[in-house]
Amino acid sequence: MKLPRVECGSCQRQVAAGMVAGRPSKGRIWRHDPPGMRSMYGGSLVSCAGSLVIVDLPLPTQQLEFPDAADELADVDGAEEIALF
């Protein structure tokens, strides 16, 4: 699955943003380094201040849905006999 790209408000770099559970129009910017930061710190990873910020995702977006557990069990032979506890 490809994640939408949004512009980081701190370094203006295009970065992937993953959806936030329960908020289909919002996403969290993935951790990233600002341009040129590795050369300044000897190859070390230094996260941008805009990493992990919650932003609006570009439309269209949708909430991921889990299939109904009852529908999954209906396809299994002997599902009526499965004890949960």
JSON list of C-alpha atoms in Angstrom, two decimals:
[
{"chain": "A", "resi": 1, "resn": "MET", "atom": "CA", "xyz": [0.00, 0.00, 0.00]},
{"chain": "A", "resi": 2, "resn": "LYS", "atom": "CA", "xyz": [1.38, 3.39, -0.97]},
{"chain": "A", "resi": 3, "resn": "LEU", "atom": "CA", "xyz": [1.10, 6.11, 1.62]},
{"chain": "A", "resi": 4, "resn": "PRO", "atom": "CA", "xyz": [0.14, 9.64, 0.60]},
{"chain": "A", "resi": 5, "resn": "ARG", "atom": "CA", "xyz": [2.90, 12.25, 0.54]},
{"chain": "A", "resi": 6, "resn": "VAL", "atom": "CA", "xyz": [2.53, 15.57, 2.31]},
{"chain": "A", "resi": 7, "resn": "GLU", "atom": "CA", "xyz": [4.87, 18.50, 2.72]},
{"chain": "A", "resi": 8, "resn": "CYS", "atom": "CA", "xyz": [6.65, 18.71, 6.08]},
{"chain": "A", "resi": 9, "resn": "GLY", "atom": "CA", "xyz": [5.90, 22.08, 7.68]},
{"chain": "A", "resi": 10, "resn": "SER", "atom": "CA", "xyz": [9.40, 22.30, 9.09]},
{"chain": "A", "resi": 11, "resn": "CYS", "atom": "CA", "xyz": [11.71, 21.37, 6.19]},
{"chain": "A", "resi": 12, "resn": "GLN", "atom": "CA", "xyz": [9.26, 21.53, 3.21]},
{"chain": "A", "resi": 13, "resn": "ARG", "atom": "CA", "xyz": [10.28, 17.99, 2.15]},
{"chain": "A", "resi": 14, "resn": "GLN", "atom": "CA", "xyz": [7.66, 15.61, 0.66]},
{"chain": "A", "resi": 15, "resn": "VAL", "atom": "CA", "xyz": [7.25, 12.84, 3.27]},
{"chain": "A", "resi": 16, "resn": "ALA", "atom": "CA", "xyz": [4.93, 9.83, 3.63]},
{"chain": "A", "resi": 17, "resn": "ALA", "atom": "CA", "xyz": [2.08, 10.21, 6.12]},
{"chain": "A", "resi": 18, "resn": "GLY", "atom": "CA", "xyz": [0.33, 7.21, 7.68]},
{"chain": "A", "resi": 19, "resn": "MET", "atom": "CA", "xyz": [-3.31, 7.35, 8.71]},
{"chain": "A", "resi": 20, "resn": "VAL", "atom": "CA", "xyz": [-4.24, 7.98, 12.35]},
{"chain": "A", "resi": 21, "resn": "ALA", "atom": "CA", "xyz": [-6.69, 5.41, 13.74]},
{"chain": "A", "resi": 22, "resn": "GLY", "atom": "CA", "xyz": [-10.22, 6.75, 14.09]},
{"chain": "A", "resi": 23, "resn": "ARG", "atom": "CA", "xyz": [-9.42, 9.95, 12.20]},
{"chain": "A", "resi": 24, "resn": "PRO", "atom": "CA", "xyz": [-9.60, 9.15, 8.46]},
{"chain": "A", "resi": 25, "resn": "SER", "atom": "CA", "xyz": [-8.76, 12.69, 7.31]},
{"chain": "A", "resi": 26, "resn": "LYS", "atom": "CA", "xyz": [-5.64, 12.96, 9.53]},
{"chain": "A", "resi": 27, "resn": "GLY", "atom": "CA", "xyz": [-2.18, 11.43, 9.17]},
{"chain": "A", "resi": 28, "resn": "ARG", "atom": "CA", "xyz": [1.09, 11.34, 11.07]},
{"chain": "A", "resi": 29, "resn": "ILE", "atom": "CA", "xyz": [4.22, 12.40, 9.17]},
{"chain": "A", "resi": 30, "resn": "TRP", "atom": "CA", "xyz": [6.81, 9.64, 9.18]},
{"chain": "A", "resi": 31, "resn": "ARG", "atom": "CA", "xyz": [10.14, 10.22, 10.88]},
{"chain": "A", "resi": 32, "resn": "HIS", "atom": "CA", "xyz": [12.66, 11.74, 8.46]},
{"chain": "A", "resi": 33, "resn": "ASP", "atom": "CA", "xyz": [15.88, 13.75, 8.27]},
{"chain": "A", "resi": 34, "resn": "PRO", "atom": "CA", "xyz": [15.85, 17.29, 6.90]},
{"chain": "A", "resi": 35, "resn": "PRO", "atom": "CA", "xyz": [17.94, 17.81, 3.76]},
{"chain": "A", "resi": 36, "resn": "GLY", "atom": "CA", "xyz": [21.68, 18.17, 4.47]},
{"chain": "A", "resi": 37, "resn": "MET", "atom": "CA", "xyz": [21.43, 17.12, 8.13]},
{"chain": "A", "resi": 38, "resn": "ARG", "atom": "CA", "xyz": [23.50, 13.93, 7.73]},
{"chain": "A", "resi": 39, "resn": "SER", "atom": "CA", "xyz": [26.48, 15.80, 6.34]},
{"chain": "A", "resi": 40, "resn": "MET", "atom": "CA", "xyz": [26.37, 18.27, 9.24]},
{"chain": "A", "resi": 41, "resn": "TYR", "atom": "CA", "xyz": [26.38, 15.51, 11.90]},
{"chain": "A", "resi": 42, "resn": "GLY", "atom": "CA", "xyz": [28.84, 12.99, 10.44]},
{"chain": "A", "resi": 43, "resn": "GLY", "atom": "CA", "xyz": [26.28, 10.61, 8.96]},
{"chain": "A", "resi": 44, "resn": "SER", "atom": "CA", "xyz": [24.15, 10.36, 12.11]},
{"chain": "A", "resi": 45, "resn": "LEU", "atom": "CA", "xyz": [20.38, 10.26, 11.79]},
{"chain": "A", "resi": 46, "resn": "VAL", "atom": "CA", "xyz": [18.85, 13.44, 13.19]},
{"chain": "A", "resi": 47, "resn": "SER", "atom": "CA", "xyz": [15.06, 13.60, 12.95]},
{"chain": "A", "resi": 48, "resn": "CYS", "atom": "CA", "xyz": [13.39, 16.70, 11.60]},
{"chain": "A", "resi": 49, "resn": "ALA", "atom": "CA", "xyz": [11.34, 18.77, 14.05]},
{"chain": "A", "resi": 50, "resn": "GLY", "atom": "CA", "xyz": [8.32, 18.09, 11.79]},
{"chain": "A", "resi": 51, "resn": "SER", "atom": "CA", "xyz": [8.54, 14.29, 12.24]},
{"chain": "A", "resi": 52, "resn": "LEU", "atom": "CA", "xyz": [5.49, 12.61, 13.79]},
{"chain": "A", "resi": 53, "resn": "VAL", "atom": "CA", "xyz": [3.33, 15.74, 13.49]},
{"chain": "A", "resi": 54, "resn": "ILE", "atom": "CA", "xyz": [-0.37, 15.11, 12.75]},
{"chain": "A", "resi": 55, "resn": "VAL", "atom": "CA", "xyz": [-1.48, 16.75, 9.48]},
{"chain": "A", "resi": 56, "resn": "ASP", "atom": "CA", "xyz": [-4.46, 16.78, 7.12]},
{"chain": "A", "resi": 57, "resn": "LEU", "atom": "CA", "xyz": [-4.17, 14.07, 4.46]},
{"chain": "A", "resi": 58, "resn": "PRO", "atom": "CA", "xyz": [-4.84, 14.80, 0.80]},
{"chain": "A", "resi": 59, "resn": "LEU", "atom": "CA", "xyz": [-8.28, 13.57, -0.29]},
{"chain": "A", "resi": 60, "resn": "PRO", "atom": "CA", "xyz": [-9.64, 10.99, -1.00]},
{"chain": "A", "resi": 61, "resn": "THR", "atom": "CA", "xyz": [-8.89, 8.97, 2.13]},
{"chain": "A", "resi": 62, "resn": "GLN", "atom": "CA", "xyz": [-10.80, 6.21, 3.83]},
{"chain": "A", "resi": 63, "resn": "GLN", "atom": "CA", "xyz": [-10.75, 4.43, 7.16]},
{"chain": "A", "resi": 64, "resn": "LEU", "atom": "CA", "xyz": [-9.47, 0.86, 6.94]},
{"chain": "A", "resi": 65, "resn": "GLU", "atom": "CA", "xyz": [-12.19, -1.56, 7.95]},
{"chain": "A", "resi": 66, "resn": "PHE", "atom": "CA", "xyz": [-11.87, -4.96, 9.56]},
{"chain": "A", "resi": 67, "resn": "PRO", "atom": "CA", "xyz": [-14.16, -7.70, 8.24]},
{"chain": "A", "resi": 68, "resn": "ASP", "atom": "CA", "xyz": [-16.96, -8.76, 10.59]},
{"chain": "A", "resi": 69, "resn": "ALA", "atom": "CA", "xyz": [-15.78, -11.71, 12.70]},
{"chain": "A", "resi": 70, "resn": "ALA", "atom": "CA", "xyz": [-19.17, -13.42, 12.35]},
{"chain": "A", "resi": 71, "resn": "ASP", "atom": "CA", "xyz": [-18.83, -13.40, 8.56]},
{"chain": "A", "resi": 72, "resn": "GLU", "atom": "CA", "xyz": [-15.39, -15.03, 8.80]},
{"chain": "A", "resi": 73, "resn": "LEU", "atom": "CA", "xyz": [-16.62, -17.74, 11.14]},
{"chain": "A", "resi": 74, "resn": "ALA", "atom": "CA", "xyz": [-19.60, -18.50, 8.91]},
{"chain": "A", "resi": 75, "resn": "ASP", "atom": "CA", "xyz": [-17.20, -19.77, 6.25]},
{"chain": "A", "resi": 76, "resn": "VAL", "atom": "CA", "xyz": [-15.50, -22.23, 8.63]},
{"chain": "A", "resi": 77, "resn": "ASP", "atom": "CA", "xyz": [-16.93, -25.75, 9.03]},
{"chain": "A", "resi": 78, "resn": "GLY", "atom": "CA", "xyz": [-17.97, -26.44, 12.61]},
{"chain": "A", "resi": 79, "resn": "ALA", "atom": "CA", "xyz": [-17.84, -22.79, 13.61]},
{"chain": "A", "resi": 80, "resn": "GLU", "atom": "CA", "xyz": [-20.77, -23.31, 15.97]},
{"chain": "A", "resi": 81, "resn": "GLU", "atom": "CA", "xyz": [-18.59, -25.61, 18.10]},
{"chain": "A", "resi": 82, "resn": "ILE", "atom": "CA", "xyz": [-15.69, -23.22, 18.64]},
{"chain": "A", "resi": 83, "resn": "ALA", "atom": "CA", "xyz": [-15.36, -22.26, 22.31]},
{"chain": "A", "resi": 84, "resn": "LEU", "atom": "CA", "xyz": [-13.83, -18.85, 22.89]},
{"chain": "A", "resi": 85, "resn": "PHE", "atom": "CA", "xyz": [-13.11, -19.29, 26.60]}
]
